[in-house]
Short mmCIF file of C-alpha atoms in Angstrom, two decimals:
data_model
loop_
_atom_site.label_atom_id
_atom_site.label_comp_id
_atom_site.label_asym_id
_atom_site.label_seq_id
_atom_site.Cartn_x
_atom_site.Cartn_y
_atom_site.Cartn_z
CA MET A 1245 0.54 33.33 15.10
CA HIS A 1246 -0.50 30.22 12.65
CA VAL A 1247 -2.56 28.01 13.81
CA SER A 1248 -3.68 25.12 10.90
CA PRO A 1249 -6.75 22.98 10.98
CA LEU A 1250 -6.48 18.49 11.61
CA ARG A 1251 -7.60 18.27 8.01
CA VAL A 1252 -5.20 19.88 6.54
CA TYR A 1253 -2.54 17.60 8.04
CA LEU A 1254 -4.91 14.37 7.67
CA LEU A 1255 -4.51 15.89 3.68
CA ILE A 1256 -0.66 16.81 3.72
CA PHE A 1257 -0.27 12.80 5.82
CA SER A 1258 -2.98 11.43 3.40
CA ALA A 1259 -0.53 12.74 0.10
CA LEU A 1260 2.63 11.74 1.35
CA MET A 1261 1.09 7.78 1.56
CA VAL A 1262 0.13 8.08 -1.46
CA LEU A 1263 3.46 9.34 -3.09
CA THR A 1264 5.19 7.38 -1.10
CA LEU A 1265 3.31 4.14 -2.04
CA THR A 1266 3.56 5.49 -5.96
CA THR A 1267 7.11 5.84 -5.57
CA VAL A 1268 8.22 2.48 -4.93
CA LEU A 1269 5.49 0.67 -7.32
CA VAL A 1270 7.22 3.07 -9.89
CA ALA A 1271 10.78 1.79 -9.48
CA PHE A 1272 10.50 -1.31 -10.29
CA GLN A 1273 8.35 0.29 -13.92
CA HIS A 1274 11.39 -0.62 -16.11
CA LEU A 1275 11.78 3.08 -17.99
CA GLY A 1276 15.20 3.66 -18.46
CA PRO A 1277 16.61 7.35 -16.90
CA LEU A 1278 12.61 8.60 -15.64
CA ASN A 1279 13.12 5.90 -12.70
CA ASP A 1280 15.60 8.34 -11.54
CA LEU A 1281 14.10 11.84 -12.60
CA VAL A 1282 10.25 10.48 -11.15
CA ALA A 1283 11.78 9.16 -8.32
CA LEU A 1284 14.03 12.74 -7.21
CA GLY A 1285 10.63 14.40 -8.08
CA ILE A 1286 8.13 12.69 -5.92
CA ALA A 1287 11.18 12.75 -3.35
CA GLY A 1288 11.64 16.67 -3.92
CA THR A 1289 7.36 16.81 -4.09
CA LYS A 1290 6.89 15.55 -0.73
CA MET A 1291 9.65 17.77 0.29
CA THR A 1292 8.23 20.76 -0.80
CA LEU A 1293 4.77 19.50 1.12
CA VAL A 1294 6.22 18.86 4.62
CA VAL A 1295 7.98 22.06 4.62
CA LEU A 1296 4.92 24.16 3.13
CA TYR A 1297 2.57 23.24 4.75
CA PHE A 1298 4.51 20.92 8.68
CA MET A 1299 6.96 23.30 8.90
CA HIS A 1300 5.07 26.22 8.75
CA ALA A 1301 6.93 27.65 5.95
CA LYS A 1302 4.04 28.45 3.67
CA TYR A 1303 2.35 30.42 7.08
CA SER A 1304 6.24 31.93 8.23
CA THR A 1305 7.36 35.94 7.54
CA ARG A 1306 9.20 37.19 4.92
CA LEU A 1307 12.49 36.73 6.90
CA THR A 1308 12.33 33.18 7.14
CA LYS A 1309 11.18 32.20 3.61
CA LEU A 1310 14.16 34.58 2.85
CA VAL A 1311 16.95 32.76 4.81
CA LEU A 1312 15.06 28.97 3.47
CA ALA A 1313 15.24 30.97 -0.09
CA SER A 1314 18.76 31.65 0.20
CA GLY A 1315 19.66 27.93 1.81
CA LEU A 1316 17.86 25.88 -1.32
CA ALA A 1317 20.57 28.80 -2.95
CA TRP A 1318 23.22 27.28 -2.23
CA LEU A 1319 22.36 23.04 -1.43
CA LEU A 1320 22.08 23.63 -5.50
CA ILE A 1321 24.99 25.45 -5.65
CA LEU A 1322 27.44 22.91 -4.36
CA PHE A 1323 25.37 20.31 -7.05
CA ALA A 1324 25.71 21.90 -9.68
CA PHE A 1325 29.41 22.76 -9.92
CA THR A 1326 30.04 19.73 -8.26
CA LEU A 1327 29.35 17.57 -11.01
CA SER A 1328 29.67 20.20 -13.67
CA ASP A 1329 33.68 19.15 -12.65
CA TYR A 1330 33.19 15.91 -12.67
CA VAL A 1331 30.43 15.30 -15.30
CA SER A 1332 32.51 17.18 -17.96
CA ARG A 1333 36.21 15.73 -16.83
CA GLY A 1334 38.06 13.73 -20.30
CA TRP A 1335 36.24 16.35 -22.51
CA LEU A 1336 38.94 18.08 -23.06
CA GLY A 1337 42.61 16.89 -23.57
CA VAL A 1338 45.13 17.79 -21.61
CA ALA A 1339 48.27 19.83 -23.75
CA GLY A 1340 51.22 17.87 -23.18
CA LYS A 1341 49.98 14.75 -21.88
CA MET B 1067 -0.28 29.19 34.25
CA ALA B 1068 2.99 28.39 36.12
CA SER B 1069 5.93 29.10 35.74
CA PRO B 1070 9.46 29.88 36.72
CA GLN B 1071 10.56 32.55 34.63
CA PRO B 1072 8.47 36.32 33.09
CA LEU B 1073 7.30 34.82 28.86
CA LEU B 1074 8.84 37.73 27.97
CA ALA B 1075 12.61 37.70 27.69
CA HIS B 1076 13.81 41.51 28.43
CA HIS B 1077 15.62 41.63 24.68
CA PHE B 1078 12.53 41.01 22.84
CA ASP B 1079 9.87 44.21 21.78
CA THR B 1080 6.39 41.39 21.65
CA LEU B 1081 5.55 37.75 22.29
CA ASP B 1082 5.60 37.33 18.51
CA GLN B 1083 9.16 38.89 17.47
CA GLN B 1084 10.13 35.91 20.74
CA ARG B 1085 9.20 32.92 18.39
CA GLU B 1086 9.46 34.79 15.15
CA SER B 1087 13.34 35.08 15.64
CA ALA B 1088 13.20 31.89 17.54
CA SER B 1089 12.39 29.66 14.57
CA LEU B 1090 14.31 32.43 12.55
CA GLY B 1091 17.06 30.92 14.34
CA MET B 1092 15.72 27.02 13.51
CA TRP B 1093 15.70 27.23 9.87
CA VAL B 1094 19.05 29.34 9.90
CA PHE B 1095 20.69 25.85 12.79
CA LEU B 1096 19.54 23.76 10.13
CA ILE B 1097 20.17 24.85 6.19
CA THR B 1098 23.69 24.25 8.13
CA GLU B 1099 22.47 19.76 8.85
CA VAL B 1100 20.84 20.36 5.08
CA MET B 1101 25.00 21.50 3.76
CA PHE B 1102 26.57 18.81 5.92
CA PHE B 1103 23.80 16.13 5.03
CA GLY B 1104 23.77 17.43 0.98
CA GLY B 1105 27.81 17.19 0.90
CA LEU B 1106 26.73 13.49 2.08
CA PHE B 1107 24.34 13.45 -0.96
CA ILE B 1108 25.82 15.28 -3.46
CA ALA B 1109 28.86 12.44 -2.84
CA TYR B 1110 26.71 9.43 -3.41
CA ILE B 1111 25.67 10.87 -6.53
CA VAL B 1112 29.32 11.82 -7.89
CA TYR B 1113 30.11 8.17 -6.88
CA ARG B 1114 27.37 6.87 -7.68
CA THR B 1115 27.73 7.47 -11.29
CA ARG B 1116 31.33 6.52 -11.52
CA SER B 1117 30.18 3.67 -10.61
CA HIS B 1118 27.14 3.14 -11.76
CA ALA B 1119 27.27 -1.33 -11.42
CA GLY B 1120 28.37 -1.83 -7.97
CA PHE B 1121 26.33 0.94 -6.24
CA VAL B 1122 23.09 -0.88 -8.15
CA ALA B 1123 24.19 -4.14 -6.97
CA GLY B 1124 24.60 -3.38 -3.55
CA SER B 1125 21.17 -1.16 -3.87
CA HIS B 1126 19.85 -4.59 -4.61
CA GLU B 1127 21.22 -6.45 -1.21
CA LEU B 1128 19.30 -3.15 1.11
CA ASN B 1129 15.52 -4.88 2.31
CA VAL B 1130 13.14 -3.02 -0.13
CA MET B 1131 9.72 -3.30 1.96
CA LEU B 1132 11.52 -2.75 4.98
CA GLY B 1133 12.85 0.82 3.95
CA ALA B 1134 9.08 1.28 2.72
CA ILE B 1135 7.75 1.07 6.24
CA ASN B 1136 10.22 3.37 7.27
CA THR B 1137 9.28 5.80 5.86
CA VAL B 1138 5.34 5.22 6.39
CA VAL B 1139 6.83 5.39 9.87
CA LEU B 1140 8.80 8.02 9.63
CA ILE B 1141 5.93 9.90 7.74
CA CYS B 1142 3.64 8.87 11.10
CA SER B 1143 6.14 10.93 12.91
CA SER B 1144 6.00 13.85 11.36
CA LEU B 1145 2.19 13.51 11.33
CA THR B 1146 1.47 13.09 15.20
CA MET B 1147 4.76 15.73 15.75
CA ALA B 1148 2.23 17.93 13.97
CA ILE B 1149 -0.91 17.24 16.07
CA ALA B 1150 1.17 18.08 18.92
CA VAL B 1151 3.56 21.35 17.92
CA ARG B 1152 -0.67 22.57 16.89
CA ALA B 1153 -1.52 21.13 20.51
CA SER B 1154 1.24 23.22 22.23
CA GLN B 1155 -0.44 26.74 19.86
CA LEU B 1156 -3.48 25.58 21.98
CA GLY B 1157 -2.42 25.06 24.98
CA ASP B 1158 -4.23 21.53 24.79
CA ARG B 1159 -1.89 19.94 27.94
CA ARG B 1160 -2.56 16.24 27.27
CA THR B 1161 -3.16 15.67 23.87
CA LEU B 1162 0.53 17.24 23.50
CA VAL B 1163 2.39 15.17 25.63
CA ARG B 1164 0.09 12.42 24.27
CA PHE B 1165 1.69 12.68 20.33
CA LEU B 1166 4.62 13.58 21.63
CA VAL B 1167 4.95 10.00 23.46
CA LEU B 1168 2.90 8.68 20.12
CA THR B 1169 6.48 10.58 18.38
CA ALA B 1170 8.59 9.34 20.15
CA ILE B 1171 7.57 5.45 20.22
CA LEU B 1172 7.74 5.90 16.21
CA GLY B 1173 10.29 7.22 16.09
CA LEU B 1174 11.84 3.70 18.71
CA THR B 1175 10.65 1.30 15.71
CA PHE B 1176 12.35 3.31 12.66
CA LEU B 1177 14.84 2.93 14.61
CA GLY B 1178 14.10 -1.05 15.73
CA ILE B 1179 13.89 -1.47 12.28
CA LYS B 1180 16.39 -0.40 11.06
CA ALA B 1181 18.47 -2.73 13.81
CA VAL B 1182 17.07 -5.39 12.20
CA GLU B 1183 18.92 -4.00 8.85
CA TYR B 1184 22.04 -3.39 10.27
CA GLN B 1185 22.07 -7.00 11.47
CA GLU B 1186 21.12 -8.72 8.30
CA LYS B 1187 24.12 -6.48 6.45
CA PHE B 1188 26.47 -7.85 9.18
CA ALA B 1189 25.23 -11.57 8.99
CA HIS B 1190 25.59 -10.86 5.26
CA HIS B 1191 30.00 -9.94 5.12
CA LEU B 1192 28.09 -6.24 3.52
CA VAL B 1193 29.68 -3.82 5.94
CA PRO B 1194 32.93 -2.31 5.12
CA GLY B 1195 36.06 -3.56 5.92
CA PRO B 1196 37.92 -7.33 6.83
CA HIS B 1197 34.73 -9.36 6.57
CA PHE B 1198 33.37 -7.65 3.56
CA ALA B 1199 32.51 -10.68 1.64
CA TRP B 1200 31.39 -9.93 -2.03
CA HIS B 1201 31.52 -12.63 -4.72
CA GLY B 1202 29.92 -11.20 -7.99
CA THR B 1203 32.54 -8.79 -10.04
CA THR B 1204 32.84 -4.79 -8.77
CA PRO B 1205 33.15 -5.59 -5.10
CA GLY B 1206 35.53 -2.18 -4.52
CA THR B 1207 32.70 0.05 -5.48
CA VAL B 1208 30.19 -2.11 -3.89
CA GLN B 1209 31.77 -1.76 -0.96
CA LEU B 1210 31.83 1.79 -1.73
CA PHE B 1211 28.73 2.30 -2.04
CA PHE B 1212 28.34 -0.21 1.70
CA SER B 1213 29.95 2.60 3.23
CA LEU B 1214 28.99 5.64 2.00
CA TYR B 1215 24.84 3.70 3.06
CA PHE B 1216 26.30 3.24 6.61
CA VAL B 1217 27.48 6.74 7.29
CA MET B 1218 24.32 8.76 5.28
CA THR B 1219 21.69 6.28 7.42
CA GLY B 1220 23.78 5.82 9.87
CA LEU B 1221 24.03 10.14 10.89
CA HIS B 1222 20.45 10.10 10.19
CA ALA B 1223 19.30 7.33 12.98
CA LEU B 1224 21.80 9.30 15.19
CA HIS B 1225 19.37 12.41 14.62
CA MET B 1226 16.68 10.53 15.20
CA ILE B 1227 18.28 9.42 18.34
CA VAL B 1228 19.30 13.29 19.37
CA GLY B 1229 15.40 13.90 18.37
CA ILE B 1230 13.96 10.92 20.76
CA GLY B 1231 16.29 11.94 24.22
CA LEU B 1232 15.41 15.55 23.30
CA ILE B 1233 11.27 14.62 23.79
CA ALA B 1234 12.39 12.79 26.21
CA TRP B 1235 13.13 16.40 27.94
CA LEU B 1236 10.43 18.30 26.14
CA LEU B 1237 8.28 15.71 27.97
CA PRO B 1238 8.13 16.37 31.33
CA ARG B 1239 7.23 20.37 30.81
CA SER B 1240 5.04 19.53 28.37
CA MET B 1241 3.53 17.37 31.27
CA ARG B 1242 3.62 20.64 33.84
CA GLY B 1243 1.60 22.35 31.67
CA ARG B 1244 4.82 24.78 30.19
CA TYR B 1245 3.73 25.50 26.78
CA GLY B 1246 0.63 27.12 25.55
CA PRO B 1247 -0.73 30.06 23.32
CA ASP B 1248 2.00 32.89 24.65
CA TYR B 1249 5.41 30.22 24.68
CA HIS B 1250 5.81 26.72 23.02
CA HIS B 1251 8.90 27.51 20.75
CA PRO B 1252 10.68 24.78 22.41
CA ILE B 1253 7.58 22.58 21.24
CA GLU B 1254 7.32 23.95 17.76
CA CYS B 1255 11.17 24.80 17.05
CA PHE B 1256 12.07 21.10 17.73
CA GLY B 1257 9.35 20.00 15.72
CA LEU B 1258 10.68 21.28 12.52
CA TYR B 1259 14.07 19.18 13.66
CA TRP B 1260 12.44 16.59 13.47
CA HIS B 1261 10.19 16.65 10.41
CA PHE B 1262 13.76 17.82 8.93
CA VAL B 1263 15.27 14.41 9.92
CA ASP B 1264 12.34 12.93 8.17
CA ILE B 1265 12.90 15.05 5.20
CA VAL B 1266 16.53 13.55 4.91
CA TRP B 1267 14.41 10.07 4.52
CA ILE B 1268 12.09 11.19 2.51
CA PHE B 1269 15.67 11.78 0.29
CA LEU B 1270 17.11 8.58 1.33
CA PHE B 1271 14.97 5.96 1.16
CA PRO B 1272 15.11 6.36 -3.86
CA LEU B 1273 18.34 7.09 -3.12
CA LEU B 1274 20.09 4.48 -0.99
CA TYR B 1275 17.00 1.53 -2.00
CA LEU B 1276 14.92 1.93 -4.81
CA LEU B 1277 17.84 3.48 -8.16
CA GLY B 1278 18.41 0.40 -10.49
CA ARG B 1279 16.27 -1.59 -9.05
CA SER B 1280 14.79 -1.87 -12.10
CA GLU B 1281 17.78 -2.52 -13.98
CA HIS B 1282 19.15 -6.18 -13.60
CA VAL B 1283 22.33 -6.71 -11.54
#
């Protein structure tokens, strides 16, 4: 059983707060498509911090880590296949139409 | 420690194995939740790319200040939850009870702010249905945006309500000293659930409130 020092929790908490402030401030700057990338990148970073430290994934067994990674992989399959369909619609003409 | 049943269930060899099984099972459940919310997230992304203008216009109707405050409230509640789990690992009953209560209070604060936001949407006729009113262009896609907004934040709020109910269930047991270094997986698994709900909001906030903020409507 891993017991994290309080210092670690406070450090992660501070990082999450700074990232929240950053994402709000950046959202109002005119960066074009970078706006979306920064917003999702920061959300992904916050998720990683919560999963690794607050949810103790960093200190869990290899089996748990494997289950986590496979869950993430399936989510990416859902996203990738759905988007590859919707994004590519209309690229090719339909014969006979 | 007074416990009504043996700490180690008969089908496990060691306490460690029992604890790891419990948290692994919880993770598997959370992955089904990830897939469930994932479907809504991809629906939002697909409709957003196809109806960009309406979604940007919809985003501008949301209150960024309240959304950001709620993000801070939820991150604070994750910190208090992490400290509560740590207290249960150490067998510190006082801290466990205090921080569970704090977590529930922060959860209720989140729901209160959310209720204020919903009330604003009702007052401004932005709730999809017969009373929806939009005077700009693309009323259809703005209504679609608000449909997704209410479904996603509503399901998230439902998870928060369930979480607060679970705290109400865990509290009396924590007060009685049920959880300690040898047996704390109910607290640990609940902590995983609470952090997961926080993560859902970590993505909902930028997707619904922030994307398109720098663009003109």
